[in-house]
Amino acid sequence: MKTAAKININQTLLKYVTPRSKIGLIKRLAGSISPKEAKKWIAEVRKMRASWR
């Protein structure tokens, strides 16, 4: 379950990030990440993405 969630989080995040920042995200996600942290990350990434538009 944990791995499945991690993969899911990973795919969700990768939709919102540039290739350059993907490496850092993958490294971060390779270490364990709690759902709460992941939600925070997704929110941050969405904010960043909104500011690029």
Coordinates of N, CA and C in Angstrom, one line a residue:
M1 N 0.8 -1.2 0.0 CA 0.0 0.0 0.0 C 0.9 1.3 0.0
K2 N 1.9 1.2 0.9 CA 2.8 2.4 1.0 C 3.4 2.7 -0.4
T3 N 3.9 1.7 -1.0 CA 4.6 1.8 -2.3 C 3.6 2.4 -3.3
A4 N 2.4 1.8 -3.4 CA 1.4 2.2 -4.3 C 1.1 3.7 -4.1
A5 N 0.9 4.1 -2.9 CA 0.6 5.5 -2.6 C 1.8 6.4 -3.0
K6 N 3.0 5.9 -2.8 CA 4.2 6.7 -3.2 C 4.2 6.9 -4.7
I7 N 3.9 5.8 -5.5 CA 3.9 5.9 -6.9 C 2.8 6.9 -7.4
N8 N 1.7 6.8 -6.7 CA 0.6 7.6 -7.1 C 0.9 9.1 -6.8
I9 N 1.5 9.4 -5.7 CA 1.9 10.7 -5.3 C 2.9 11.2 -6.4
N10 N 3.9 10.3 -6.7 CA 4.9 10.7 -7.6 C 4.3 11.1 -9.0
Q11 N 3.4 10.3 -9.5 CA 2.8 10.6 -10.8 C 2.0 11.9 -10.7
T12 N 1.3 12.1 -9.6 CA 0.5 13.3 -9.4 C 1.4 14.5 -9.4
L13 N 2.5 14.5 -8.7 CA 3.5 15.6 -8.6 C 4.1 15.8 -10.0
L14 N 4.5 14.8 -10.7 CA 5.2 15.0 -11.9 C 4.4 15.7 -13.0
K15 N 3.1 15.6 -12.8 CA 2.2 16.3 -13.8 C 2.4 17.8 -13.6
Y16 N 2.8 18.2 -12.4 CA 2.9 19.7 -12.2 C 4.3 20.2 -12.2
V17 N 5.3 19.4 -12.5 CA 6.7 20.0 -12.3 C 7.4 20.0 -13.6
T18 N 8.4 20.8 -13.7 CA 9.3 20.9 -14.9 C 10.3 19.7 -14.8
P19 N 10.8 19.3 -15.9 CA 11.7 18.2 -15.9 C 12.9 18.4 -15.0
R20 N 13.4 19.6 -14.9 CA 14.6 19.9 -14.1 C 14.3 19.6 -12.6
S21 N 13.1 20.0 -12.2 CA 12.8 19.8 -10.7 C 12.3 18.3 -10.4
K22 N 12.1 17.5 -11.5 CA 11.6 16.2 -11.3 C 12.6 15.4 -10.5
I23 N 13.9 15.5 -10.8 CA 15.0 14.8 -10.2 C 14.9 14.9 -8.7
G24 N 14.8 16.2 -8.2 CA 14.8 16.5 -6.8 C 13.6 15.8 -6.2
L25 N 12.4 15.9 -6.9 CA 11.2 15.4 -6.3 C 11.3 13.9 -6.2
I26 N 11.8 13.2 -7.2 CA 11.9 11.8 -7.2 C 12.8 11.4 -6.0
K27 N 13.9 12.1 -5.8 CA 14.9 11.8 -4.7 C 14.2 11.9 -3.4
R28 N 13.4 13.0 -3.3 CA 12.6 13.2 -2.1 C 11.6 12.1 -1.8
L29 N 10.9 11.7 -2.9 CA 9.9 10.7 -2.8 C 10.5 9.3 -2.6
A30 N 11.7 9.1 -3.0 CA 12.4 7.8 -2.8 C 12.5 7.6 -1.3
G31 N 12.8 8.6 -0.6 CA 12.8 8.5 0.9 C 11.4 8.5 1.3
S32 N 11.1 8.0 2.5 CA 9.7 7.9 2.8 C 9.0 9.3 3.0
I33 N 7.8 9.4 2.5 CA 7.1 10.7 2.6 C 5.7 10.4 3.1
S34 N 5.3 11.2 4.1 CA 4.0 11.0 4.6 C 2.9 11.6 3.7
P35 N 1.7 11.1 3.7 CA 0.6 11.7 2.9 C 0.5 13.2 3.2
K36 N 0.7 13.6 4.5 CA 0.5 15.0 4.8 C 1.6 15.8 4.1
E37 N 2.8 15.3 4.1 CA 3.9 16.0 3.4 C 3.6 16.1 1.9
A38 N 3.1 15.0 1.4 CA 2.9 14.9 0.0 C 1.8 16.0 -0.4
K39 N 0.8 16.1 0.4 CA -0.3 17.0 0.1 C 0.3 18.5 0.1
K40 N 1.2 18.7 1.1 CA 1.8 20.0 1.2 C 2.6 20.3 -0.1
W41 N 3.3 19.3 -0.5 CA 4.1 19.4 -1.7 C 3.3 19.7 -2.9
I42 N 2.2 18.9 -3.1 CA 1.3 19.1 -4.2 C 0.8 20.5 -4.2
A43 N 0.4 21.0 -3.1 CA -0.2 22.3 -2.9 C 0.9 23.4 -3.4
E44 N 2.1 23.2 -2.9 CA 3.2 24.1 -3.2 C 3.5 24.1 -4.7
V45 N 3.5 22.9 -5.3 CA 3.8 22.8 -6.7 C 2.7 23.4 -7.5
R46 N 1.4 23.2 -7.1 CA 0.3 23.9 -7.8 C 0.4 25.4 -7.8
K47 N 0.8 25.9 -6.6 CA 1.0 27.3 -6.5 C 2.1 27.9 -7.4
M48 N 3.2 27.1 -7.4 CA 4.3 27.5 -8.3 C 3.8 27.5 -9.8
R49 N 3.1 26.5 -10.1 CA 2.7 26.3 -11.5 C 1.7 27.5 -11.9
A50 N 0.9 27.9 -10.9 CA -0.1 28.9 -11.2 C 0.7 30.3 -11.4
S51 N 1.8 30.4 -10.7 CA 2.6 31.7 -10.8 C 3.4 31.7 -12.1
W52 N 3.6 30.6 -12.7 CA 4.3 30.6 -14.0 C 3.4 31.1 -15.1
R53 N 2.1 30.9 -15.0 CA 1.2 31.1 -16.1 C 1.2 32.6 -16.5

